[in-house]
Amino acid sequence: MAKFPVINLEKLNGERAATMDLIKDACENWGFFEVLNHGIPYEFMDRVESLTKEHYKKCMEQRFKELVASKALEGLQAEVTDMDWESTFYLRHLPESNMAEIPDLTDEHRKVMKEFALKLEKLAEELLDLFCENLDLEKGYLKKAFYGAKGPTFGTKVSNYPPCPTPDKIKGLRAHTDAGGIILLFQDPQVGGLQLLKDGEWVDVPPLRHSIVINLGDQLEVITNGKYKSVEHRVIAQTDGARMSIASFYNPGSDAVIYPAPALVEKEEEEEKKGLYPKFVFEEYMKLYGVLKFQAKEPRFEAMKAREATA
């Protein structure tokens, strides 16, 4: 089994061709990779981590214990397939922030998360341009494809996966692909659990201090006409240690129209109208994803194609 791709972005200066090849291979064959020297200061990431873990201990841990008790999730005998062993809350950044509405966050925590979102937004757009370069698309094409009337949608899911006494009976997070564009994950540097499906086998995404894990969502698969793939992944609950996960989703605007980039569609495919991927409004796809998240992505694409045919 090939080694999980870890890419040092600093090497774009000096070893550009080799680094671009690593990014290309990761996008085409993994749908996941980890980046280091990504421009976000490591001391700043340490602050994000400590504030997130403090907030969980102070405000979320007891609620999670109460949820476990109310749902009778302790000492499970049978497998649970309709719930996840996770404690989460969501931050919206674009087109409008909801940061001020989130209860229990200190002023410092709000300020730091706002700054973190700006740094991740910049990194997402830099990576999209690197993808454009590898795909021979004009610079800015992917960013433009994500733009609706109000620009992209950008938000963060802050999760903690507490120790689980029965990890064989319940997943931290059930297997799924991500619906959106590019996902940037700051994960716990010590406690693992994230896995992706590659060639029919579950592969660990290694915890690596100060890295950002990148994965590709369904929209990039559509826009690249399948050259890049969104990949199924899951979180395995652990018996020891709580795992922090801060996943930020840089997605198309709700009214953005998504379709394969014409430059990546073969002529014959275009003439015969037998393209693999549909054309749709992102918001419509998200409504379908809300119902079918934990199922295979292909039926979602087929359902959107059927809608396109009858439109």
PDB file of C-alpha atoms in Angstrom:
ATOM      1  CA  MET A   1       0.000   0.000   0.000  1.00  0.00           C
ATOM      2  CA  ALA A   2       1.387   3.411  -1.001  1.00  0.00           C
ATOM      3  CA  LYS A   3       2.184   5.847   1.793  1.00  0.00           C
ATOM      4  CA  PHE A   4      -0.395   8.517   2.671  1.00  0.00           C
ATOM      5  CA  PRO A   5       0.671  11.741   0.892  1.00  0.00           C
ATOM      6  CA  VAL A   6       2.203  14.468   3.079  1.00  0.00           C
ATOM      7  CA  ILE A   7       3.227  17.545   1.062  1.00  0.00           C
ATOM      8  CA  ASN A   8       5.548  20.351   2.142  1.00  0.00           C
ATOM      9  CA  LEU A   9       4.128  23.457   0.422  1.00  0.00           C
ATOM     10  CA  GLU A  10       7.347  25.366   1.122  1.00  0.00           C
ATOM     11  CA  LYS A  11       8.927  23.262  -1.636  1.00  0.00           C
ATOM     12  CA  LEU A  12       6.780  25.025  -4.230  1.00  0.00           C
ATOM     13  CA  ASN A  13       9.677  27.509  -4.061  1.00  0.00           C
ATOM     14  CA  GLY A  14      12.669  25.647  -5.466  1.00  0.00           C
ATOM     15  CA  GLU A  15      11.170  22.213  -6.179  1.00  0.00           C
ATOM     16  CA  ARG A  16       7.942  23.346  -7.850  1.00  0.00           C
ATOM     17  CA  ALA A  17       7.578  20.695 -10.568  1.00  0.00           C
ATOM     18  CA  ALA A  18       8.105  17.781  -8.143  1.00  0.00           C
ATOM     19  CA  THR A  19       5.732  19.314  -5.560  1.00  0.00           C
ATOM     20  CA  MET A  20       3.043  19.968  -8.198  1.00  0.00           C
ATOM     21  CA  ASP A  21       3.371  16.310  -9.256  1.00  0.00           C
ATOM     22  CA  LEU A  22       2.806  15.197  -5.648  1.00  0.00           C
ATOM     23  CA  ILE A  23      -0.339  17.370  -5.455  1.00  0.00           C
ATOM     24  CA  LYS A  24      -1.555  15.996  -8.809  1.00  0.00           C
ATOM     25  CA  ASP A  25      -1.034  12.384  -7.717  1.00  0.00           C
ATOM     26  CA  ALA A  26      -2.779  13.015  -4.368  1.00  0.00           C
ATOM     27  CA  CYS A  27      -5.806  14.622  -6.092  1.00  0.00           C
ATOM     28  CA  GLU A  28      -6.085  11.922  -8.762  1.00  0.00           C
ATOM     29  CA  ASN A  29      -5.352   8.817  -6.690  1.00  0.00           C
ATOM     30  CA  TRP A  30      -6.188   9.637  -3.063  1.00  0.00           C
ATOM     31  CA  GLY A  31      -8.673  12.526  -2.848  1.00  0.00           C
ATOM     32  CA  PHE A  32      -6.833  13.329   0.407  1.00  0.00           C
ATOM     33  CA  PHE A  33      -3.432  14.691   1.416  1.00  0.00           C
ATOM     34  CA  GLU A  34      -1.778  16.498   4.322  1.00  0.00           C
ATOM     35  CA  VAL A  35       0.075  19.808   3.937  1.00  0.00           C
ATOM     36  CA  LEU A  36       2.867  21.268   6.072  1.00  0.00           C
ATOM     37  CA  ASN A  37       4.417  24.761   5.871  1.00  0.00           C
ATOM     38  CA  HIS A  38       1.066  26.006   4.608  1.00  0.00           C
ATOM     39  CA  GLY A  39       1.464  29.592   5.773  1.00  0.00           C
ATOM     40  CA  ILE A  40      -0.580  29.336   8.999  1.00  0.00           C
ATOM     41  CA  PRO A  41       1.777  29.982  11.951  1.00  0.00           C
ATOM     42  CA  TYR A  42       2.206  26.906  14.132  1.00  0.00           C
ATOM     43  CA  GLU A  43       1.945  28.902  17.409  1.00  0.00           C
ATOM     44  CA  PHE A  44      -1.399  30.223  16.176  1.00  0.00           C
ATOM     45  CA  MET A  45      -2.605  26.641  15.519  1.00  0.00           C
ATOM     46  CA  ASP A  46      -1.563  25.705  19.065  1.00  0.00           C
ATOM     47  CA  ARG A  47      -3.814  28.517  20.367  1.00  0.00           C
ATOM     48  CA  VAL A  48      -6.748  27.303  18.261  1.00  0.00           C
ATOM     49  CA  GLU A  49      -6.215  23.784  19.630  1.00  0.00           C
ATOM     50  CA  SER A  50      -6.041  24.804  23.274  1.00  0.00           C
ATOM     51  CA  LEU A  51      -9.112  27.101  23.055  1.00  0.00           C
ATOM     52  CA  THR A  52     -11.101  24.366  21.279  1.00  0.00           C
ATOM     53  CA  LYS A  53     -10.192  21.730  23.852  1.00  0.00           C
ATOM     54  CA  GLU A  54     -10.907  24.095  26.766  1.00  0.00           C
ATOM     55  CA  HIS A  55     -14.312  24.932  25.282  1.00  0.00           C
ATOM     56  CA  TYR A  56     -15.187  21.236  24.907  1.00  0.00           C
ATOM     57  CA  LYS A  57     -14.247  20.466  28.521  1.00  0.00           C
ATOM     58  CA  LYS A  58     -16.100  23.469  29.904  1.00  0.00           C
ATOM     59  CA  CYS A  59     -19.210  23.619  27.710  1.00  0.00           C
ATOM     60  CA  MET A  60     -19.713  20.440  25.671  1.00  0.00           C
ATOM     61  CA  GLU A  61     -18.444  17.422  27.622  1.00  0.00           C
ATOM     62  CA  GLN A  62     -21.291  17.272  30.145  1.00  0.00           C
ATOM     63  CA  ARG A  63     -23.899  17.733  27.402  1.00  0.00           C
ATOM     64  CA  PHE A  64     -22.401  14.822  25.508  1.00  0.00           C
ATOM     65  CA  LYS A  65     -22.516  12.593  28.609  1.00  0.00           C
ATOM     66  CA  GLU A  66     -26.174  13.501  29.068  1.00  0.00           C
ATOM     67  CA  LEU A  67     -26.882  12.689  25.420  1.00  0.00           C
ATOM     68  CA  VAL A  68     -25.171   9.299  25.757  1.00  0.00           C
ATOM     69  CA  ALA A  69     -27.299   8.531  28.833  1.00  0.00           C
ATOM     70  CA  SER A  70     -30.566   9.716  27.211  1.00  0.00           C
ATOM     71  CA  LYS A  71     -29.948   7.624  24.068  1.00  0.00           C
ATOM     72  CA  ALA A  72     -28.798   4.591  26.064  1.00  0.00           C
ATOM     73  CA  LEU A  73     -25.483   4.471  24.170  1.00  0.00           C
ATOM     74  CA  GLU A  74     -23.444   3.045  27.038  1.00  0.00           C
ATOM     75  CA  GLY A  75     -22.758  -0.681  26.981  1.00  0.00           C
ATOM     76  CA  LEU A  76     -24.201  -1.169  23.487  1.00  0.00           C
ATOM     77  CA  GLN A  77     -24.939  -4.761  22.540  1.00  0.00           C
ATOM     78  CA  ALA A  78     -26.013  -4.190  18.924  1.00  0.00           C
ATOM     79  CA  GLU A  79     -24.475  -1.971  16.245  1.00  0.00           C
ATOM     80  CA  VAL A  80     -25.887   1.564  15.965  1.00  0.00           C
ATOM     81  CA  THR A  81     -26.143   2.728  12.336  1.00  0.00           C
ATOM     82  CA  ASP A  82     -28.206   5.927  12.644  1.00  0.00           C
ATOM     83  CA  MET A  83     -26.026   7.979  15.030  1.00  0.00           C
ATOM     84  CA  ASP A  84     -22.411   9.074  15.450  1.00  0.00           C
ATOM     85  CA  TRP A  85     -20.232   9.209  18.579  1.00  0.00           C
ATOM     86  CA  GLU A  86     -19.372  12.908  18.237  1.00  0.00           C
ATOM     87  CA  SER A  87     -20.001  16.257  19.880  1.00  0.00           C
ATOM     88  CA  THR A  88     -20.216  19.138  17.365  1.00  0.00           C
ATOM     89  CA  PHE A  89     -21.109  22.740  16.689  1.00  0.00           C
ATOM     90  CA  TYR A  90     -21.012  24.767  13.461  1.00  0.00           C
ATOM     91  CA  LEU A  91     -19.548  28.163  12.614  1.00  0.00           C
ATOM     92  CA  ARG A  92     -20.623  30.005   9.475  1.00  0.00           C
ATOM     93  CA  HIS A  93     -18.139  32.458   7.907  1.00  0.00           C
ATOM     94  CA  LEU A  94     -19.366  33.223   4.352  1.00  0.00           C
ATOM     95  CA  PRO A  95     -21.494  34.715   2.955  1.00  0.00           C
ATOM     96  CA  GLU A  96     -22.429  35.857   6.501  1.00  0.00           C
ATOM     97  CA  SER A  97     -20.890  34.967   9.858  1.00  0.00           C
ATOM     98  CA  ASN A  98     -22.903  33.495  12.737  1.00  0.00           C
ATOM     99  CA  MET A  99     -19.951  33.710  15.146  1.00  0.00           C
ATOM    100  CA  ALA A 100     -21.681  36.272  17.378  1.00  0.00           C
ATOM    101  CA  GLU A 101     -24.677  33.933  17.822  1.00  0.00           C
ATOM    102  CA  ILE A 102     -22.733  30.910  19.127  1.00  0.00           C
ATOM    103  CA  PRO A 103     -23.267  30.694  22.894  1.00  0.00           C
ATOM    104  CA  ASP A 104     -20.490  29.874  25.369  1.00  0.00           C
ATOM    105  CA  LEU A 105     -17.567  31.122  23.231  1.00  0.00           C
ATOM    106  CA  THR A 106     -15.240  33.587  24.938  1.00  0.00           C
ATOM    107  CA  ASP A 107     -14.387  36.816  23.107  1.00  0.00           C
ATOM    108  CA  GLU A 108     -10.851  35.525  22.571  1.00  0.00           C
ATOM    109  CA  HIS A 109     -12.138  32.224  21.133  1.00  0.00           C
ATOM    110  CA  ARG A 110     -14.410  34.107  18.693  1.00  0.00           C
ATOM    111  CA  LYS A 111     -11.542  36.392  17.626  1.00  0.00           C
ATOM    112  CA  VAL A 112      -9.123  33.499  17.109  1.00  0.00           C
ATOM    113  CA  MET A 113     -11.644  31.402  15.131  1.00  0.00           C
ATOM    114  CA  LYS A 114     -12.478  34.389  12.935  1.00  0.00           C
ATOM    115  CA  GLU A 115      -8.778  34.876  12.185  1.00  0.00           C
ATOM    116  CA  PHE A 116      -8.318  31.124  11.603  1.00  0.00           C
ATOM    117  CA  ALA A 117     -11.187  31.149   9.077  1.00  0.00           C
ATOM    118  CA  LEU A 118      -9.528  33.988   7.129  1.00  0.00           C
ATOM    119  CA  LYS A 119      -6.231  32.085   6.999  1.00  0.00           C
ATOM    120  CA  LEU A 120      -7.989  28.875   5.858  1.00  0.00           C
ATOM    121  CA  GLU A 121      -9.990  30.760   3.213  1.00  0.00           C
ATOM    122  CA  LYS A 122      -6.709  32.104   1.777  1.00  0.00           C
ATOM    123  CA  LEU A 123      -5.152  28.612   1.826  1.00  0.00           C
ATOM    124  CA  ALA A 124      -8.219  27.086   0.136  1.00  0.00           C
ATOM    125  CA  GLU A 125      -8.036  29.631  -2.693  1.00  0.00           C
ATOM    126  CA  GLU A 126      -4.273  29.096  -3.095  1.00  0.00           C
ATOM    127  CA  LEU A 127      -4.830  25.323  -3.357  1.00  0.00           C
ATOM    128  CA  LEU A 128      -7.661  25.764  -5.882  1.00  0.00           C
ATOM    129  CA  ASP A 129      -5.261  27.750  -8.072  1.00  0.00           C
ATOM    130  CA  LEU A 130      -2.638  24.991  -7.774  1.00  0.00           C
ATOM    131  CA  PHE A 131      -5.319  22.529  -8.893  1.00  0.00           C
ATOM    132  CA  CYS A 132      -6.105  24.815 -11.869  1.00  0.00           C
ATOM    133  CA  GLU A 133      -2.415  24.772 -12.810  1.00  0.00           C
ATOM    134  CA  ASN A 134      -2.303  20.970 -12.708  1.00  0.00           C
ATOM    135  CA  LEU A 135      -5.561  20.689 -14.703  1.00  0.00           C
ATOM    136  CA  ASP A 136      -4.476  23.240 -17.355  1.00  0.00           C
ATOM    137  CA  LEU A 137      -7.398  25.455 -16.410  1.00  0.00           C
ATOM    138  CA  GLU A 138      -6.967  29.223 -16.342  1.00  0.00           C
ATOM    139  CA  LYS A 139      -5.912  30.598 -12.970  1.00  0.00           C
ATOM    140  CA  GLY A 140      -8.978  31.435 -10.890  1.00  0.00           C
ATOM    141  CA  TYR A 141     -11.306  29.069 -12.799  1.00  0.00           C
ATOM    142  CA  LEU A 142     -12.275  26.933  -9.778  1.00  0.00           C
ATOM    143  CA  LYS A 143     -12.749  29.920  -7.485  1.00  0.00           C
ATOM    144  CA  LYS A 144     -14.961  31.517 -10.131  1.00  0.00           C
ATOM    145  CA  ALA A 145     -16.924  28.257 -10.561  1.00  0.00           C
ATOM    146  CA  PHE A 146     -17.723  28.349  -6.824  1.00  0.00           C
ATOM    147  CA  TYR A 147     -18.965  31.931  -6.940  1.00  0.00           C
ATOM    148  CA  GLY A 148     -22.673  32.496  -6.646  1.00  0.00           C
ATOM    149  CA  ALA A 149     -24.259  35.935  -6.359  1.00  0.00           C
ATOM    150  CA  LYS A 150     -22.641  36.383  -2.915  1.00  0.00           C
ATOM    151  CA  GLY A 151     -19.405  34.467  -3.421  1.00  0.00           C
ATOM    152  CA  PRO A 152     -18.604  31.018  -1.958  1.00  0.00           C
ATOM    153  CA  THR A 153     -20.085  29.380   1.132  1.00  0.00           C
ATOM    154  CA  PHE A 154     -17.563  28.773   3.908  1.00  0.00           C
ATOM    155  CA  GLY A 155     -18.129  27.212   7.317  1.00  0.00           C
ATOM    156  CA  THR A 156     -16.469  25.144  10.032  1.00  0.00           C
ATOM    157  CA  LYS A 157     -17.635  22.027  11.859  1.00  0.00           C
ATOM    158  CA  VAL A 158     -15.935  21.841  15.271  1.00  0.00           C
ATOM    159  CA  SER A 159     -16.066  18.268  16.576  1.00  0.00           C
ATOM    160  CA  ASN A 160     -14.807  16.254  19.508  1.00  0.00           C
ATOM    161  CA  TYR A 161     -14.839  12.474  19.546  1.00  0.00           C
ATOM    162  CA  PRO A 162     -14.780  11.447  23.233  1.00  0.00           C
ATOM    163  CA  PRO A 163     -13.457   8.063  24.396  1.00  0.00           C
ATOM    164  CA  CYS A 164     -15.962   5.358  23.449  1.00  0.00           C
ATOM    165  CA  PRO A 165     -16.398   2.117  25.451  1.00  0.00           C
ATOM    166  CA  THR A 166     -17.842   0.222  22.438  1.00  0.00           C
ATOM    167  CA  PRO A 167     -16.076   1.396  19.237  1.00  0.00           C
ATOM    168  CA  ASP A 168     -17.068  -1.838  17.490  1.00  0.00           C
ATOM    169  CA  LYS A 169     -20.762  -0.921  17.897  1.00  0.00           C
ATOM    170  CA  ILE A 170     -20.820   2.780  16.877  1.00  0.00           C
ATOM    171  CA  LYS A 171     -18.706   4.914  14.539  1.00  0.00           C
ATOM    172  CA  GLY A 172     -17.283   8.300  15.501  1.00  0.00           C
ATOM    173  CA  LEU A 173     -18.650   9.369  12.122  1.00  0.00           C
ATOM    174  CA  ARG A 174     -20.222   7.029   9.572  1.00  0.00           C
ATOM    175  CA  ALA A 175     -18.668   6.606   6.112  1.00  0.00           C
ATOM    176  CA  HIS A 176     -19.528   9.323   3.574  1.00  0.00           C
ATOM    177  CA  THR A 177     -18.084  11.579   0.902  1.00  0.00           C
ATOM    178  CA  ASP A 178     -18.201  15.353   1.439  1.00  0.00           C
ATOM    179  CA  ALA A 179     -20.757  17.198  -0.676  1.00  0.00           C
ATOM    180  CA  GLY A 180     -18.884  20.455  -1.134  1.00  0.00           C
ATOM    181  CA  GLY A 181     -15.688  21.795  -2.673  1.00  0.00           C
ATOM    182  CA  ILE A 182     -12.391  21.660  -0.786  1.00  0.00           C
ATOM    183  CA  ILE A 183     -12.220  20.683   2.886  1.00  0.00           C
ATOM    184  CA  LEU A 184      -9.410  21.800   5.210  1.00  0.00           C
ATOM    185  CA  LEU A 185      -9.107  19.821   8.436  1.00  0.00           C
ATOM    186  CA  PHE A 186      -7.090  20.700  11.519  1.00  0.00           C
ATOM    187  CA  GLN A 187      -7.148  17.407  13.394  1.00  0.00           C
ATOM    188  CA  ASP A 188      -5.895  16.261  16.766  1.00  0.00           C
ATOM    189  CA  PRO A 189      -2.095  15.835  16.655  1.00  0.00           C
ATOM    190  CA  GLN A 190      -2.138  12.728  18.868  1.00  0.00           C
ATOM    191  CA  VAL A 191      -5.460  10.875  18.767  1.00  0.00           C
ATOM    192  CA  GLY A 192      -6.186   9.231  15.406  1.00  0.00           C
ATOM    193  CA  GLY A 193      -9.359   7.711  14.001  1.00  0.00           C
ATOM    194  CA  LEU A 194      -9.877   9.292  10.554  1.00  0.00           C
ATOM    195  CA  GLN A 195      -9.756   6.753   7.716  1.00  0.00           C
ATOM    196  CA  LEU A 196     -10.297   6.913   3.966  1.00  0.00           C
ATOM    197  CA  LEU A 197     -11.277   4.154   1.551  1.00  0.00           C
ATOM    198  CA  LYS A 198      -8.569   3.405  -1.030  1.00  0.00           C
ATOM    199  CA  ASP A 199      -8.644   0.435  -3.387  1.00  0.00           C
ATOM    200  CA  GLY A 200     -11.233  -1.289  -1.200  1.00  0.00           C
ATOM    201  CA  GLU A 201      -9.233  -0.899   2.038  1.00  0.00           C
ATOM    202  CA  TRP A 202      -9.581   1.558   4.937  1.00  0.00           C
ATOM    203  CA  VAL A 203      -6.371   3.589   5.316  1.00  0.00           C
ATOM    204  CA  ASP A 204      -5.492   5.698   8.385  1.00  0.00           C
ATOM    205  CA  VAL A 205      -4.963   9.438   7.928  1.00  0.00           C
ATOM    206  CA  PRO A 206      -2.012   9.899  10.288  1.00  0.00           C
ATOM    207  CA  PRO A 207      -2.192  12.561  13.025  1.00  0.00           C
ATOM    208  CA  LEU A 208       0.637  14.997  12.316  1.00  0.00           C
ATOM    209  CA  ARG A 209       1.196  18.088  14.451  1.00  0.00           C
ATOM    210  CA  HIS A 210       0.544  21.406  12.665  1.00  0.00           C
ATOM    211  CA  SER A 211      -0.578  19.773   9.420  1.00  0.00           C
ATOM    212  CA  ILE A 212      -3.784  20.613   7.584  1.00  0.00           C
ATOM    213  CA  VAL A 213      -5.536  17.627   5.997  1.00  0.00           C
ATOM    214  CA  ILE A 214      -7.042  18.440   2.603  1.00  0.00           C
ATOM    215  CA  ASN A 215      -9.816  16.436   1.010  1.00  0.00           C
ATOM    216  CA  LEU A 216     -11.876  16.940  -2.116  1.00  0.00           C
ATOM    217  CA  GLY A 217     -15.673  17.115  -2.154  1.00  0.00           C
ATOM    218  CA  ASP A 218     -18.257  15.994  -4.709  1.00  0.00           C
ATOM    219  CA  GLN A 219     -18.308  19.413  -6.451  1.00  0.00           C
ATOM    220  CA  LEU A 220     -14.630  19.182  -7.423  1.00  0.00           C
ATOM    221  CA  GLU A 221     -15.282  15.704  -8.840  1.00  0.00           C
ATOM    222  CA  VAL A 222     -18.049  17.159 -11.022  1.00  0.00           C
ATOM    223  CA  ILE A 223     -16.114  20.266 -12.151  1.00  0.00           C
ATOM    224  CA  THR A 224     -12.997  18.198 -12.995  1.00  0.00           C
ATOM    225  CA  ASN A 225     -15.193  15.703 -14.882  1.00  0.00           C
ATOM    226  CA  GLY A 226     -13.972  12.878 -12.638  1.00  0.00           C
ATOM    227  CA  LYS A 227     -10.230  13.597 -12.985  1.00  0.00           C
ATOM    228  CA  TYR A 228     -10.277  14.278  -9.236  1.00  0.00           C
ATOM    229  CA  LYS A 229     -12.518  12.165  -7.013  1.00  0.00           C
ATOM    230  CA  SER A 230     -14.263  12.729  -3.703  1.00  0.00           C
ATOM    231  CA  VAL A 231     -13.391   9.786  -1.475  1.00  0.00           C
ATOM    232  CA  GLU A 232     -15.366   7.941   1.163  1.00  0.00           C
ATOM    233  CA  HIS A 233     -14.047   8.452   4.697  1.00  0.00           C
ATOM    234  CA  ARG A 234     -15.094   7.779   8.299  1.00  0.00           C
ATOM    235  CA  VAL A 235     -13.994   8.293  11.896  1.00  0.00           C
ATOM    236  CA  ILE A 236     -13.404   5.266  14.101  1.00  0.00           C
ATOM    237  CA  ALA A 237     -14.250   5.935  17.747  1.00  0.00           C
ATOM    238  CA  GLN A 238     -11.349   5.304  20.151  1.00  0.00           C
ATOM    239  CA  THR A 239     -11.414   3.792  23.628  1.00  0.00           C
ATOM    240  CA  ASP A 240      -8.672   6.175  24.860  1.00  0.00           C
ATOM    241  CA  GLY A 241      -8.314   9.905  24.374  1.00  0.00           C
ATOM    242  CA  ALA A 242     -10.672  12.531  22.974  1.00  0.00           C
ATOM    243  CA  ARG A 243     -10.006  13.476  19.322  1.00  0.00           C
ATOM    244  CA  MET A 244     -10.373  17.103  18.214  1.00  0.00           C
ATOM    245  CA  SER A 245     -11.456  17.827  14.637  1.00  0.00           C
ATOM    246  CA  ILE A 246     -11.902  21.295  13.085  1.00  0.00           C
ATOM    247  CA  ALA A 247     -13.123  20.804   9.516  1.00  0.00           C
ATOM    248  CA  SER A 248     -13.636  23.878   7.329  1.00  0.00           C
ATOM    249  CA  PHE A 249     -15.660  23.570   4.135  1.00  0.00           C
ATOM    250  CA  TYR A 250     -14.951  25.958   1.238  1.00  0.00           C
ATOM    251  CA  ASN A 251     -18.030  25.297  -0.902  1.00  0.00           C
ATOM    252  CA  PRO A 252     -19.817  26.849  -3.862  1.00  0.00           C
ATOM    253  CA  GLY A 253     -22.342  29.608  -3.200  1.00  0.00           C
ATOM    254  CA  SER A 254     -25.869  28.233  -2.792  1.00  0.00           C
ATOM    255  CA  ASP A 255     -26.928  29.577  -6.226  1.00  0.00           C
ATOM    256  CA  ALA A 256     -23.700  28.600  -8.056  1.00  0.00           C
ATOM    257  CA  VAL A 257     -24.338  26.444 -11.141  1.00  0.00           C
ATOM    258  CA  ILE A 258     -21.989  23.452 -11.086  1.00  0.00           C
ATOM    259  CA  TYR A 259     -20.990  21.465 -14.196  1.00  0.00           C
ATOM    260  CA  PRO A 260     -17.862  19.877 -15.715  1.00  0.00           C
ATOM    261  CA  ALA A 261     -15.300  22.404 -16.976  1.00  0.00           C
ATOM    262  CA  PRO A 262     -15.705  22.397 -20.790  1.00  0.00           C
ATOM    263  CA  ALA A 263     -11.905  22.151 -21.203  1.00  0.00           C
ATOM    264  CA  LEU A 264     -11.987  18.798 -19.352  1.00  0.00           C
ATOM    265  CA  VAL A 265     -14.845  17.251 -21.328  1.00  0.00           C
ATOM    266  CA  GLU A 266     -13.785  15.048 -24.263  1.00  0.00           C
ATOM    267  CA  LYS A 267     -15.226  16.127 -27.609  1.00  0.00           C
ATOM    268  CA  GLU A 268     -16.926  12.768 -28.247  1.00  0.00           C
ATOM    269  CA  GLU A 269     -18.455  12.811 -24.795  1.00  0.00           C
ATOM    270  CA  GLU A 270     -19.834  16.302 -25.432  1.00  0.00           C
ATOM    271  CA  GLU A 271     -21.219  15.416 -28.881  1.00  0.00           C
ATOM    272  CA  GLU A 272     -22.948  12.294 -27.641  1.00  0.00           C
ATOM    273  CA  LYS A 273     -24.294  14.078 -24.533  1.00  0.00           C
ATOM    274  CA  LYS A 274     -23.141  11.072 -22.533  1.00  0.00           C
ATOM    275  CA  GLY A 275     -21.254  12.944 -19.867  1.00  0.00           C
ATOM    276  CA  LEU A 276     -20.781  11.231 -16.533  1.00  0.00           C
ATOM    277  CA  TYR A 277     -21.729  14.295 -14.520  1.00  0.00           C
ATOM    278  CA  PRO A 278     -24.810  16.526 -14.351  1.00  0.00           C
ATOM    279  CA  LYS A 279     -25.281  20.297 -14.344  1.00  0.00           C
ATOM    280  CA  PHE A 280     -27.115  21.605 -11.267  1.00  0.00           C
ATOM    281  CA  VAL A 281     -27.508  24.412  -8.745  1.00  0.00           C
ATOM    282  CA  PHE A 282     -25.405  23.671  -5.642  1.00  0.00           C
ATOM    283  CA  GLU A 283     -28.301  24.284  -3.217  1.00  0.00           C
ATOM    284  CA  GLU A 284     -30.386  21.604  -4.979  1.00  0.00           C
ATOM    285  CA  TYR A 285     -27.563  19.112  -4.580  1.00  0.00           C
ATOM    286  CA  MET A 286     -27.259  19.939  -0.877  1.00  0.00           C
ATOM    287  CA  LYS A 287     -30.977  19.262  -0.323  1.00  0.00           C
ATOM    288  CA  LEU A 288     -30.495  15.796  -1.799  1.00  0.00           C
ATOM    289  CA  TYR A 289     -27.264  15.257   0.162  1.00  0.00           C
ATOM    290  CA  GLY A 290     -29.083  16.125   3.399  1.00  0.00           C
ATOM    291  CA  VAL A 291     -31.217  13.015   2.900  1.00  0.00           C
ATOM    292  CA  LEU A 292     -28.605  10.705   1.324  1.00  0.00           C
ATOM    293  CA  LYS A 293     -25.332  11.743   3.040  1.00  0.00           C
ATOM    294  CA  PHE A 294     -24.406   8.281   4.302  1.00  0.00           C
ATOM    295  CA  GLN A 295     -25.104   6.560   0.976  1.00  0.00           C
ATOM    296  CA  ALA A 296     -22.956   6.253  -2.157  1.00  0.00           C
ATOM    297  CA  LYS A 297     -22.461   9.462  -4.170  1.00  0.00           C
ATOM    298  CA  GLU A 298     -23.255   7.905  -7.574  1.00  0.00           C
ATOM    299  CA  PRO A 299     -27.057   7.770  -7.041  1.00  0.00           C
ATOM    300  CA  ARG A 300     -26.913  11.477  -6.055  1.00  0.00           C
ATOM    301  CA  PHE A 301     -25.221  12.300  -9.358  1.00  0.00           C
ATOM    302  CA  GLU A 302     -27.770  10.142 -11.228  1.00  0.00           C
ATOM    303  CA  ALA A 303     -30.693  11.851  -9.478  1.00  0.00           C
ATOM    304  CA  MET A 304     -29.327  15.279 -10.471  1.00  0.00           C
ATOM    305  CA  LYS A 305     -28.856  14.061 -14.063  1.00  0.00           C
ATOM    306  CA  ALA A 306     -32.461  12.859 -14.148  1.00  0.00           C
ATOM    307  CA  ARG A 307     -33.616  16.292 -12.930  1.00  0.00           C
ATOM    308  CA  GLU A 308     -31.446  17.958 -15.567  1.00  0.00           C
ATOM    309  CA  ALA A 309     -33.009  15.801 -18.297  1.00  0.00           C
ATOM    310  CA  THR A 310     -36.561  16.777 -17.289  1.00  0.00           C
ATOM    311  CA  ALA A 311     -35.798  20.477 -16.719  1.00  0.00           C
TER     312      ALA A 311
END
